[in-house]
Amino acid sequence: MRIENDNISSMKDETLMTMTDPSKLIQSSQTWTPQSWRSKKALQQPVYDDPRQVESCLNNLRRKPPLVAQGEVDRLRSILADAAEGKRFVLHGGDCAERFEDCTGPMLTSKLKILLQMSLVLTYATRKSVIRIGRLAGQYAKPRSNEYEEFENRRLPVYRGDLINDASFDEKARLADPNRMIEGYHHAAAGLNFIRALIEGGFADLHHPELWNLAFVDSSPHRVAYRKMVDAINDSIAFMETISRSDDSLRRVEFYTSHEALLLPFEESLTRCELNDEFYNLSAHFLWLGYRTAQLDGAHVEYLRGIRNPIGVKVGPLMPYEHILELIEILDPHKQPGRLAIITRIGAAQVESYLPQLVDCVQKTERPVLWGCDPMHGNTEITKDGRKTRRMESVFSELEQTFAIHEKKGTCLGGIHFELTSDAVTECIGGSSGVTEDDLSQCYETACDPRLNGAQALELAFLIARLLR
Ligand code: PEP
Ligand code: CO
């Protein structure tokens, strides 16, 4: 068994431990350009063999049409501002590492469906309009904790996501290939086009709740409570249908895309100056800064500070509070509503000791941040067989504690972030379908981190509803 030992909760990451040296701080007054990141240290970048080929691929990408439009990005920022004020709720989810080969009609349809189903349950749970953001149509680059991977006495560069190299354990496959950036662009475009078509075509039409397959509910020990919720949701839809027959809001939903802003040459090539003289990354609506690339003087922070998109910042227990405050200052100097989401990914065991003080520190800054919780990345563990997994109980426990802490502090948890797939994979342990550690080998398919399967993901939405109602 070969394992890539990243995203493990006990990880000690040198780069995070040393990243608060104030002498290295970015001068946020320095001129920003889409290329200014190039003068900073960029971690987690591949080494390409032929720089001329890289440049030729980037030139090609610079001419491509954007994947999303500025107006959509601005709209998302403005509704995220509502979420920060507690008026809306964000559901953010999808694959850890999307694969090009999964860019198929059936896969995209079922991923969209699970996110829509979860959002319906969360709308019921929170009584708020839910903003749906997919880790979809472009989540193709992965940060890794090790540069190399060993298997049967062979040592190869790690898989860094389909945007960079191929996952097969083969020397040629693991070479970083710049043409993959163009392939990534085209897959993202095809995927997004299909998602837009599904939504425009009424796929999310709530007038047909019978199409929403909630079969898993029956195998849950909480089935009576869940069935009541399903009935209540269906009743509400029927009622809305009666009073607003011509209302389009039941037929169409908004859906946004996101990915980690990791492979900076690619992100730069899709950064465009719009008519308002502002720069936007138009490869996705929302981008996030990963936990491993959050150095204050690093290239990723430099790149992200200059774009207008709303952005997420993953934060966790290895980050000192002052570091997070500096990040907020650099990334959102104008205190712009909807600009910044702080996504905590702490781990169930440490939430209580880390989060309350973080909330206090951020509150003192009086910044309009949106608090999100990613209960996946702090709860990764390795089984005795060497597989990465996550337990539903830890995932839910982190969520439960996070909701409670925000409530106690008078702040609001405005969004949740999951790694999930619609397929019946066996990568995470627990849930009504009863996946045990011994079952993990049955259908363990992720290219990177363990994902909730469709039933586990929906069950989590119901557990949150039980918690909040
Ligand atoms: C991820 O979201 O897949 C990820 C790597 O997260 P983090 O940066 O929080 O570890
Ligand atoms: Co992940």
GROMACS .gro file of C-alpha atoms and ligand atoms in nm:
model
  480
    1MET     CA    1   0.000   0.000   0.000
    2ARG     CA    2   0.137   0.339  -0.089
    3ILE     CA    3   0.016   0.642   0.096
    4GLU     CA    4   0.068   1.008   0.044
    5ASN     CA    5   0.097   1.132   0.394
    6ASP     CA    6  -0.077   1.464   0.366
    7ASN     CA    7  -0.371   1.628   0.532
    8ILE     CA    8  -0.307   1.428   0.844
    9SER     CA    9  -0.431   1.604   1.154
   10SER     CA   10  -0.107   1.554   1.347
   11MET     CA   11   0.100   1.689   1.059
   12LYS     CA   12   0.387   1.913   1.159
   13ASP     CA   13   0.446   2.150   0.876
   14GLU     CA   14   0.763   2.353   0.896
   15THR     CA   15   0.635   2.611   0.653
   16LEU     CA   16   0.338   2.688   0.873
   17MET     CA   17   0.537   2.700   1.194
   18THR     CA   18   0.774   2.964   1.063
   19MET     CA   19   0.549   3.185   0.864
   20THR     CA   20   0.492   3.475   1.095
   21ASP     CA   21   0.829   3.644   1.069
   22PRO     CA   22   0.711   4.008   1.053
   23SER     CA   23   1.025   4.118   0.872
   24LYS     CA   24   0.900   3.918   0.575
   25LEU     CA   25   0.558   4.080   0.557
   26ILE     CA   26   0.424   4.192   0.226
   27GLN     CA   27   0.398   4.565   0.194
   28SER     CA   28   0.036   4.573   0.085
   29SER     CA   29   0.099   4.918  -0.053
   30GLN     CA   30   0.332   4.765  -0.315
   31THR     CA   31   0.194   4.758  -0.664
   32TRP     CA   32   0.004   4.446  -0.744
   33THR     CA   33  -0.011   4.294  -1.091
   34PRO     CA   34  -0.131   3.950  -1.201
   35GLN     CA   35   0.241   3.864  -1.225
   36SER     CA   36   0.368   4.023  -0.902
   37TRP     CA   37   0.350   3.684  -0.726
   38ARG     CA   38   0.647   3.583  -0.941
   39SER     CA   39   0.886   3.783  -0.724
   40LYS     CA   40   0.780   3.588  -0.413
   41LYS     CA   41   0.845   3.233  -0.305
   42ALA     CA   42   0.580   3.001  -0.449
   43LEU     CA   43   0.544   2.671  -0.265
   44GLN     CA   44   0.377   2.363  -0.411
   45GLN     CA   45   0.459   2.443  -0.773
   46PRO     CA   46   0.566   2.172  -1.018
   47VAL     CA   47   0.900   2.186  -1.194
   48TYR     CA   48   0.848   2.176  -1.569
   49ASP     CA   49   1.123   2.050  -1.800
   50ASP     CA   50   1.078   2.306  -2.074
   51PRO     CA   51   1.003   2.668  -1.974
   52ARG     CA   52   0.935   2.766  -2.338
   53GLN     CA   53   0.660   2.508  -2.361
   54VAL     CA   54   0.509   2.641  -2.037
   55GLU     CA   55   0.511   2.994  -2.178
   56SER     CA   56   0.349   2.879  -2.501
   57CYS     CA   57   0.069   2.703  -2.307
   58LEU     CA   58   0.014   3.012  -2.091
   59ASN     CA   59  -0.004   3.233  -2.400
   60ASN     CA   60  -0.265   3.002  -2.538
   61LEU     CA   61  -0.466   3.027  -2.212
   62ARG     CA   62  -0.439   3.406  -2.201
   63ARG     CA   63  -0.640   3.421  -2.524
   64LYS     CA   64  -0.917   3.187  -2.410
   65PRO     CA   65  -1.255   3.322  -2.313
   66PRO     CA   66  -1.318   3.340  -1.939
   67LEU     CA   67  -1.512   3.054  -1.780
   68VAL     CA   68  -1.725   3.278  -1.562
   69ALA     CA   69  -1.839   3.638  -1.592
   70GLN     CA   70  -1.748   3.934  -1.376
   71GLY     CA   71  -2.113   4.001  -1.294
   72GLU     CA   72  -2.152   3.651  -1.150
   73VAL     CA   73  -1.843   3.696  -0.933
   74ASP     CA   74  -1.973   4.031  -0.804
   75ARG     CA   75  -2.312   3.879  -0.736
   76LEU     CA   76  -2.153   3.596  -0.535
   77ARG     CA   77  -1.952   3.847  -0.331
   78SER     CA   78  -2.266   4.038  -0.249
   79ILE     CA   79  -2.463   3.732  -0.138
   80LEU     CA   80  -2.165   3.608   0.064
   81ALA     CA   81  -2.183   3.940   0.245
   82ASP     CA   82  -2.540   3.845   0.340
   83ALA     CA   83  -2.413   3.509   0.465
   84ALA     CA   84  -2.153   3.685   0.682
   85GLU     CA   85  -2.441   3.877   0.840
   86GLY     CA   86  -2.631   3.556   0.905
   87LYS     CA   87  -2.892   3.613   0.636
   88ARG     CA   88  -2.784   3.328   0.407
   89PHE     CA   89  -2.593   3.003   0.448
   90VAL     CA   90  -2.318   2.856   0.229
   91LEU     CA   91  -2.287   2.495   0.123
   92HIS     CA   92  -1.945   2.441  -0.035
   93GLY     CA   93  -1.852   2.093  -0.149
   94GLY     CA   94  -1.724   1.846  -0.402
   95ASP     CA   95  -1.423   1.634  -0.478
   96CYS     CA   96  -1.089   1.667  -0.306
   97ALA     CA   97  -0.922   1.626  -0.645
   98GLU     CA   98  -1.144   1.629  -0.951
   99ARG     CA   99  -1.025   1.400  -1.230
  100PHE     CA  100  -1.049   1.484  -1.599
  101GLU     CA  101  -1.194   1.138  -1.659
  102ASP     CA  102  -1.484   1.222  -1.425
  103CYS     CA  103  -1.593   1.509  -1.647
  104THR     CA  104  -1.887   1.307  -1.782
  105GLY     CA  105  -2.260   1.378  -1.803
  106PRO     CA  106  -2.366   1.120  -1.545
  107MET     CA  107  -2.093   1.215  -1.294
  108LEU     CA  108  -2.165   1.587  -1.315
  109THR     CA  109  -2.539   1.528  -1.295
  110SER     CA  110  -2.512   1.318  -0.982
  111LYS     CA  111  -2.267   1.558  -0.814
  112LEU     CA  112  -2.497   1.850  -0.880
  113LYS     CA  113  -2.790   1.647  -0.755
  114ILE     CA  114  -2.632   1.561  -0.420
  115LEU     CA  115  -2.534   1.924  -0.362
  116LEU     CA  116  -2.887   2.038  -0.448
  117GLN     CA  117  -3.041   1.779  -0.219
  118MET     CA  118  -2.813   1.879   0.068
  119SER     CA  119  -2.891   2.244   0.007
  120LEU     CA  120  -3.262   2.176   0.025
  121VAL     CA  121  -3.224   2.006   0.363
  122LEU     CA  122  -2.998   2.290   0.482
  123THR     CA  123  -3.251   2.551   0.370
  124TYR     CA  124  -3.503   2.371   0.587
  125ALA     CA  125  -3.247   2.346   0.871
  126THR     CA  126  -3.129   2.705   0.871
  127ARG     CA  127  -3.441   2.875   0.732
  128LYS     CA  128  -3.201   3.066   0.514
  129SER     CA  129  -3.143   3.079   0.146
  130VAL     CA  130  -2.848   2.849   0.074
  131ILE     CA  131  -2.562   2.957  -0.154
  132ARG     CA  132  -2.424   2.655  -0.338
  133ILE     CA  133  -2.055   2.653  -0.430
  134GLY     CA  134  -1.910   2.342  -0.593
  135ARG     CA  135  -1.551   2.226  -0.569
  136LEU     CA  136  -1.627   2.162  -0.930
  137ALA     CA  137  -1.525   2.246  -1.286
  138GLY     CA  138  -1.163   2.322  -1.206
  139GLN     CA  139  -1.059   2.166  -0.870
  140TYR     CA  140  -0.766   2.001  -1.044
  141ALA     CA  141  -0.450   2.100  -0.849
  142LYS     CA  142  -0.346   1.954  -0.514
  143PRO     CA  143  -0.098   2.063  -0.248
  144ARG     CA  144   0.106   1.771  -0.115
  145SER     CA  145   0.304   1.723   0.205
  146ASN     CA  146   0.579   1.520   0.037
  147GLU     CA  147   0.755   1.574  -0.294
  148TYR     CA  148   0.804   1.204  -0.355
  149GLU     CA  149   0.611   0.886  -0.304
  150GLU     CA  150   0.753   0.536  -0.256
  151PHE     CA  151   0.593   0.210  -0.359
  152GLU     CA  152   0.758  -0.131  -0.388
  153ASN     CA  153   1.104   0.024  -0.359
  154ARG     CA  154   1.041   0.278  -0.635
  155ARG     CA  155   1.043   0.650  -0.571
  156LEU     CA  156   0.848   0.887  -0.796
  157PRO     CA  157   0.735   1.250  -0.778
  158VAL     CA  158   0.392   1.275  -0.613
  159TYR     CA  159   0.067   1.320  -0.801
  160ARG     CA  160  -0.019   1.692  -0.786
  161GLY     CA  161  -0.363   1.687  -0.950
  162ASP     CA  162  -0.474   1.636  -1.311
  163LEU     CA  163  -0.382   1.996  -1.395
  164ILE     CA  164  -0.018   1.900  -1.341
  165ASN     CA  165   0.049   1.529  -1.381
  166ASP     CA  166  -0.118   1.188  -1.388
  167ALA     CA  167  -0.201   0.975  -1.084
  168SER     CA  168  -0.072   0.642  -1.221
  169PHE     CA  169   0.244   0.520  -1.048
  170ASP     CA  170   0.461   0.552  -1.354
  171GLU     CA  171   0.762   0.766  -1.424
  172LYS     CA  172   0.627   0.926  -1.740
  173ALA     CA  173   0.284   0.983  -1.590
  174ARG     CA  174   0.430   1.175  -1.299
  175LEU     CA  175   0.617   1.428  -1.513
  176ALA     CA  176   0.466   1.775  -1.489
  177ASP     CA  177   0.313   1.846  -1.830
  178PRO     CA  178   0.215   2.209  -1.910
  179ASN     CA  179  -0.033   2.094  -2.175
  180ARG     CA  180  -0.245   1.968  -1.888
  181MET     CA  181  -0.327   2.331  -1.804
  182ILE     CA  182  -0.496   2.363  -2.142
  183GLU     CA  183  -0.668   2.029  -2.095
  184GLY     CA  184  -0.782   2.148  -1.752
  185TYR     CA  185  -0.927   2.465  -1.899
  186HIS     CA  186  -1.123   2.265  -2.157
  187HIS     CA  187  -1.252   2.013  -1.904
  188ALA     CA  188  -1.358   2.292  -1.670
  189ALA     CA  189  -1.533   2.467  -1.960
  190ALA     CA  190  -1.715   2.150  -2.068
  191GLY     CA  191  -1.817   2.067  -1.712
  192LEU     CA  192  -1.938   2.416  -1.635
  193ASN     CA  193  -2.126   2.436  -1.963
  194PHE     CA  194  -2.315   2.118  -1.878
  195ILE     CA  195  -2.391   2.232  -1.522
  196ARG     CA  196  -2.527   2.560  -1.654
  197ALA     CA  197  -2.738   2.368  -1.908
  198LEU     CA  198  -2.879   2.138  -1.640
  199ILE     CA  199  -2.975   2.433  -1.424
  200GLU     CA  200  -3.119   2.635  -1.712
  201GLY     CA  201  -3.310   2.329  -1.827
  202GLY     CA  202  -3.493   2.293  -1.496
  203PHE     CA  203  -3.292   2.005  -1.347
  204ALA     CA  204  -3.322   2.167  -1.006
  205ASP     CA  205  -3.696   2.215  -1.045
  206LEU     CA  206  -3.836   2.183  -0.696
  207HIS     CA  207  -4.186   2.128  -0.834
  208HIS     CA  208  -4.088   1.764  -0.871
  209PRO     CA  209  -3.974   1.656  -0.526
  210GLU     CA  210  -4.043   1.297  -0.622
  211LEU     CA  211  -3.728   1.316  -0.832
  212TRP     CA  212  -3.523   1.388  -0.523
  213ASN     CA  213  -3.409   1.044  -0.418
  214LEU     CA  214  -3.401   1.038  -0.040
  215ALA     CA  215  -3.400   0.659  -0.011
  216PHE     CA  216  -3.111   0.650   0.235
  217VAL     CA  217  -3.336   0.801   0.501
  218ASP     CA  218  -3.503   0.464   0.551
  219SER     CA  219  -3.189   0.288   0.668
  220SER     CA  220  -3.115   0.547   0.933
  221PRO     CA  221  -3.183   0.496   1.304
  222HIS     CA  222  -3.325   0.850   1.295
  223ARG     CA  223  -3.564   0.758   1.014
  224VAL     CA  224  -3.877   0.883   1.188
  225ALA     CA  225  -3.726   1.226   1.244
  226TYR     CA  226  -3.581   1.237   0.894
  227ARG     CA  227  -3.906   1.126   0.733
  228LYS     CA  228  -4.081   1.413   0.915
  229MET     CA  229  -3.829   1.655   0.772
  230VAL     CA  230  -3.872   1.518   0.421
  231ASP     CA  231  -4.250   1.550   0.457
  232ALA     CA  232  -4.213   1.906   0.587
  233ILE     CA  233  -3.987   1.997   0.294
  234ASN     CA  234  -4.231   1.848   0.044
  235ASP     CA  235  -4.524   2.027   0.211
  236SER     CA  236  -4.339   2.358   0.194
  237ILE     CA  237  -4.268   2.310  -0.175
  238ALA     CA  238  -4.632   2.221  -0.244
  239PHE     CA  239  -4.744   2.530  -0.053
  240MET     CA  240  -4.504   2.757  -0.241
  241GLU     CA  241  -4.620   2.605  -0.565
  242THR     CA  242  -4.980   2.689  -0.481
  243ILE     CA  243  -4.917   3.051  -0.393
  244SER     CA  244  -4.663   3.132  -0.660
  245ARG     CA  245  -4.736   2.934  -0.972
  246SER     CA  246  -4.553   3.169  -1.197
  247ASP     CA  247  -4.258   3.218  -0.965
  248ASP     CA  248  -3.937   3.112  -1.134
  249SER     CA  249  -3.751   3.085  -0.805
  250LEU     CA  250  -3.864   2.726  -0.754
  251ARG     CA  251  -3.746   2.624  -1.095
  252ARG     CA  252  -3.398   2.771  -1.111
  253VAL     CA  253  -3.115   2.782  -0.863
  254GLU     CA  254  -2.787   2.966  -0.853
  255PHE     CA  255  -2.472   2.760  -0.854
  256TYR     CA  256  -2.113   2.879  -0.825
  257THR     CA  257  -1.776   2.712  -0.888
  258SER     CA  258  -1.454   2.718  -0.689
  259HIS     CA  259  -1.111   2.567  -0.661
  260GLU     CA  260  -0.792   2.610  -0.461
  261ALA     CA  261  -0.577   2.886  -0.613
  262LEU     CA  262  -0.266   2.673  -0.621
  263LEU     CA  263  -0.102   2.653  -0.964
  264LEU     CA  264  -0.019   3.020  -0.998
  265PRO     CA  265   0.085   3.039  -1.366
  266PHE     CA  266  -0.254   2.891  -1.457
  267GLU     CA  267  -0.445   3.128  -1.227
  268GLU     CA  268  -0.249   3.423  -1.365
  269SER     CA  269  -0.335   3.329  -1.724
  270LEU     CA  270  -0.707   3.343  -1.647
  271THR     CA  271  -0.688   3.670  -1.458
  272ARG     CA  272  -0.850   3.949  -1.654
  273CYS     CA  273  -0.884   4.324  -1.616
  274GLU     CA  274  -1.252   4.409  -1.648
  275LEU     CA  275  -1.426   4.731  -1.749
  276ASN     CA  276  -1.426   4.859  -1.391
  277ASP     CA  277  -1.043   4.843  -1.405
  278GLU     CA  278  -1.037   4.566  -1.148
  279PHE     CA  279  -0.873   4.227  -1.190
  280TYR     CA  280  -1.081   3.912  -1.162
  281ASN     CA  281  -0.981   3.549  -1.178
  282LEU     CA  282  -1.242   3.433  -1.427
  283SER     CA  283  -1.165   3.061  -1.409
  284ALA     CA  284  -1.403   3.025  -1.112
  285HIS     CA  285  -1.632   3.239  -0.900
  286PHE     CA  286  -1.465   3.163  -0.567
  287LEU     CA  287  -1.103   3.070  -0.492
  288TRP     CA  288  -0.940   2.963  -0.172
  289LEU     CA  289  -0.598   2.987  -0.015
  290GLY     CA  290  -0.482   2.643   0.101
  291TYR     CA  291  -0.345   2.568   0.445
  292ARG     CA  292   0.001   2.489   0.308
  293THR     CA  293   0.047   2.802   0.099
  294ALA     CA  294  -0.063   3.071   0.342
  295GLN     CA  295   0.281   3.224   0.409
  296LEU     CA  296   0.242   3.599   0.459
  297ASP     CA  297   0.536   3.672   0.232
  298GLY     CA  298   0.451   3.396  -0.014
  299ALA     CA  299   0.339   3.404  -0.374
  300HIS     CA  300  -0.014   3.270  -0.313
  301VAL     CA  301  -0.105   3.543  -0.068
  302GLU     CA  302   0.046   3.798  -0.307
  303TYR     CA  303  -0.160   3.668  -0.599
  304LEU     CA  304  -0.488   3.650  -0.407
  305ARG     CA  305  -0.463   3.996  -0.253
  306GLY     CA  306  -0.508   4.162  -0.593
  307ILE     CA  307  -0.810   3.988  -0.740
  308ARG     CA  308  -1.168   4.097  -0.679
  309ASN     CA  309  -1.317   3.750  -0.636
  310PRO     CA  310  -1.448   3.647  -0.299
  311ILE     CA  311  -1.186   3.422  -0.141
  312GLY     CA  312  -1.163   3.163   0.132
  313VAL     CA  313  -0.872   3.119   0.369
  314LYS     CA  314  -0.824   2.779   0.529
  315VAL     CA  315  -0.708   2.814   0.887
  316GLY     CA  316  -0.614   2.556   1.146
  317PRO     CA  317  -0.432   2.485   1.470
  318LEU     CA  318  -0.079   2.524   1.338
  319MET     CA  319  -0.149   2.886   1.251
  320PRO     CA  320  -0.084   3.141   1.524
  321TYR     CA  321  -0.371   3.389   1.566
  322GLU     CA  322  -0.149   3.684   1.473
  323HIS     CA  323  -0.077   3.514   1.145
  324ILE     CA  324  -0.447   3.490   1.066
  325LEU     CA  325  -0.501   3.855   1.160
  326GLU     CA  326  -0.217   3.953   0.925
  327LEU     CA  327  -0.368   3.743   0.647
  328ILE     CA  328  -0.703   3.917   0.694
  329GLU     CA  329  -0.534   4.257   0.680
  330ILE     CA  330  -0.341   4.173   0.363
  331LEU     CA  331  -0.627   4.003   0.182
  332ASP     CA  332  -0.906   4.239   0.280
  333PRO     CA  333  -0.752   4.579   0.356
  334HIS     CA  334  -1.071   4.765   0.265
  335LYS     CA  335  -1.301   4.554   0.485
  336GLN     CA  336  -1.512   4.470   0.189
  337PRO     CA  337  -1.832   4.281   0.272
  338GLY     CA  338  -1.835   3.933   0.120
  339ARG     CA  339  -1.468   3.938   0.026
  340LEU     CA  340  -1.328   3.700   0.285
  341ALA     CA  341  -1.438   3.366   0.425
  342ILE     CA  342  -1.237   3.222   0.712
  343ILE     CA  343  -1.276   2.847   0.679
  344THR     CA  344  -1.170   2.671   0.997
  345ARG     CA  345  -1.035   2.315   0.956
  346ILE     CA  346  -0.921   2.232   1.303
  347GLY     CA  347  -1.007   1.872   1.393
  348ALA     CA  348  -1.274   1.768   1.642
  349ALA     CA  349  -1.024   1.717   1.923
  350GLN     CA  350  -0.883   2.070   1.907
  351VAL     CA  351  -1.179   2.291   1.818
  352GLU     CA  352  -1.255   2.376   2.179
  353SER     CA  353  -0.900   2.480   2.257
  354TYR     CA  354  -0.836   2.675   1.935
  355LEU     CA  355  -1.153   2.830   1.795
  356PRO     CA  356  -1.295   3.045   2.080
  357GLN     CA  357  -0.983   3.261   2.104
  358LEU     CA  358  -0.958   3.288   1.727
  359VAL     CA  359  -1.315   3.416   1.713
  360ASP     CA  360  -1.234   3.671   1.986
  361CYS     CA  361  -0.926   3.796   1.798
  362VAL     CA  362  -1.109   3.831   1.467
  363GLN     CA  363  -1.410   3.996   1.629
  364LYS     CA  364  -1.186   4.265   1.774
  365THR     CA  365  -1.087   4.365   1.419
  366GLU     CA  366  -1.455   4.443   1.342
  367ARG     CA  367  -1.417   4.291   1.000
  368PRO     CA  368  -1.714   4.149   0.815
  369VAL     CA  369  -1.567   3.799   0.771
  370LEU     CA  370  -1.779   3.503   0.680
  371TRP     CA  371  -1.709   3.210   0.912
  372GLY     CA  372  -1.701   2.872   0.744
  373CYS     CA  373  -1.616   2.527   0.875
  374ASP     CA  374  -1.438   2.252   0.684
  375PRO     CA  375  -1.480   1.954   0.918
  376MET     CA  376  -1.286   1.723   0.685
  377HIS     CA  377  -0.922   1.826   0.673
  378GLY     CA  378  -0.850   1.834   1.047
  379ASN     CA  379  -1.003   1.490   1.094
  380THR     CA  380  -0.800   1.275   0.858
  381GLU     CA  381  -0.649   0.961   1.005
  382ILE     CA  382  -0.456   0.660   0.878
  383THR     CA  383  -0.596   0.311   0.927
  384LYS     CA  384  -0.387   0.012   1.025
  385ASP     CA  385  -0.379  -0.079   0.654
  386GLY     CA  386  -0.230   0.257   0.572
  387ARG     CA  387  -0.539   0.418   0.415
  388LYS     CA  388  -0.640   0.776   0.478
  389THR     CA  389  -0.991   0.797   0.619
  390ARG     CA  390  -1.227   1.021   0.816
  391ARG     CA  391  -1.496   0.927   1.062
  392MET     CA  392  -1.846   1.068   1.029
  393GLU     CA  393  -1.859   1.110   1.407
  394SER     CA  394  -1.548   1.331   1.408
  395VAL     CA  395  -1.675   1.529   1.111
  396PHE     CA  396  -2.009   1.589   1.278
  397SER     CA  397  -1.848   1.656   1.615
  398GLU     CA  398  -1.633   1.934   1.466
  399LEU     CA  399  -1.942   2.087   1.309
  400GLU     CA  400  -2.147   2.061   1.626
  401GLN     CA  401  -1.876   2.222   1.839
  402THR     CA  402  -1.818   2.493   1.579
  403PHE     CA  403  -2.186   2.586   1.562
  404ALA     CA  404  -2.198   2.598   1.944
  405ILE     CA  405  -1.886   2.813   1.982
  406HIS     CA  406  -2.008   3.069   1.730
  407GLU     CA  407  -2.345   3.080   1.897
  408LYS     CA  408  -2.184   3.137   2.236
  409LYS     CA  409  -1.961   3.412   2.097
  410GLY     CA  410  -2.245   3.589   1.918
  411THR     CA  411  -2.089   3.521   1.579
  412CYS     CA  412  -2.250   3.315   1.313
  413LEU     CA  413  -2.125   3.004   1.137
  414GLY     CA  414  -2.225   3.102   0.786
  415GLY     CA  415  -2.113   2.807   0.582
  416ILE     CA  416  -1.985   2.450   0.568
  417HIS     CA  417  -1.730   2.288   0.340
  418PHE     CA  418  -1.720   1.917   0.255
  419GLU     CA  419  -1.526   1.675   0.041
  420LEU     CA  420  -1.789   1.451  -0.106
  421THR     CA  421  -1.896   1.258  -0.408
  422SER     CA  422  -2.232   1.123  -0.515
  423ASP     CA  423  -2.092   0.773  -0.570
  424ALA     CA  424  -2.125   0.487  -0.323
  425VAL     CA  425  -1.754   0.496  -0.238
  426THR     CA  426  -1.616   0.357   0.089
  427GLU     CA  427  -1.359   0.616   0.190
  428CYS     CA  428  -1.502   0.761   0.514
  429ILE     CA  429  -1.612   0.547   0.811
  430GLY     CA  430  -1.961   0.559   0.969
  431GLY     CA  431  -2.310   0.674   0.886
  432SER     CA  432  -2.634   0.477   0.852
  433SER     CA  433  -2.498   0.275   0.564
  434GLY     CA  434  -2.250   0.138   0.820
  435VAL     CA  435  -1.914   0.168   0.643
  436THR     CA  436  -1.653   0.014   0.875
  437GLU     CA  437  -1.277   0.026   0.864
  438ASP     CA  438  -1.278  -0.323   0.710
  439ASP     CA  439  -1.511  -0.204   0.431
  440LEU     CA  440  -1.279   0.070   0.313
  441SER     CA  441  -1.106  -0.147   0.054
  442GLN     CA  442  -1.438  -0.225  -0.124
  443CYS     CA  443  -1.462   0.097  -0.319
  444TYR     CA  444  -1.179   0.332  -0.230
  445GLU     CA  445  -1.134   0.550  -0.537
  446THR     CA  446  -1.024   0.897  -0.436
  447ALA     CA  447  -0.720   1.044  -0.607
  448CYS     CA  448  -0.634   1.233  -0.289
  449ASP     CA  449  -0.838   1.268   0.032
  450PRO     CA  450  -1.126   1.043   0.150
  451ARG     CA  451  -1.468   1.179   0.050
  452LEU     CA  452  -1.810   1.133   0.203
  453ASN     CA  453  -2.025   0.917  -0.022
  454GLY     CA  454  -2.368   1.037  -0.138
  455ALA     CA  455  -2.558   0.879   0.153
  456GLN     CA  456  -2.309   1.001   0.415
  457ALA     CA  457  -2.317   1.354   0.272
  458LEU     CA  458  -2.695   1.371   0.276
  459GLU     CA  459  -2.706   1.219   0.622
  460LEU     CA  460  -2.476   1.495   0.746
  461ALA     CA  461  -2.718   1.752   0.611
  462PHE     CA  462  -2.996   1.580   0.808
  463LEU     CA  463  -2.780   1.564   1.121
  464ILE     CA  464  -2.722   1.939   1.091
  465ALA     CA  465  -3.096   1.988   1.050
  466ARG     CA  466  -3.158   1.787   1.368
  467LEU     CA  467  -2.900   2.000   1.545
  468LEU     CA  468  -3.042   2.332   1.435
  469ARG     CA  469  -3.417   2.272   1.444
  470PEP     C1  470  -0.835   2.076   0.039
  470PEP     O1  471  -0.930   2.153   0.058
  470PEP     O2  472  -0.840   1.979  -0.040
  470PEP     C2  473  -0.711   2.095   0.119
  470PEP     C3  474  -0.594   2.046   0.080
  470PEP     O3  475  -0.735   2.163   0.231
  470PEP     P1  476  -0.635   2.231   0.334
  470PEP     O4  477  -0.556   2.331   0.254
  470PEP     O5  478  -0.728   2.292   0.433
  470PEP     O6  479  -0.552   2.121   0.392
  471CO      CO  480  -0.862   1.749   0.044
   0.00000   0.00000   0.00000
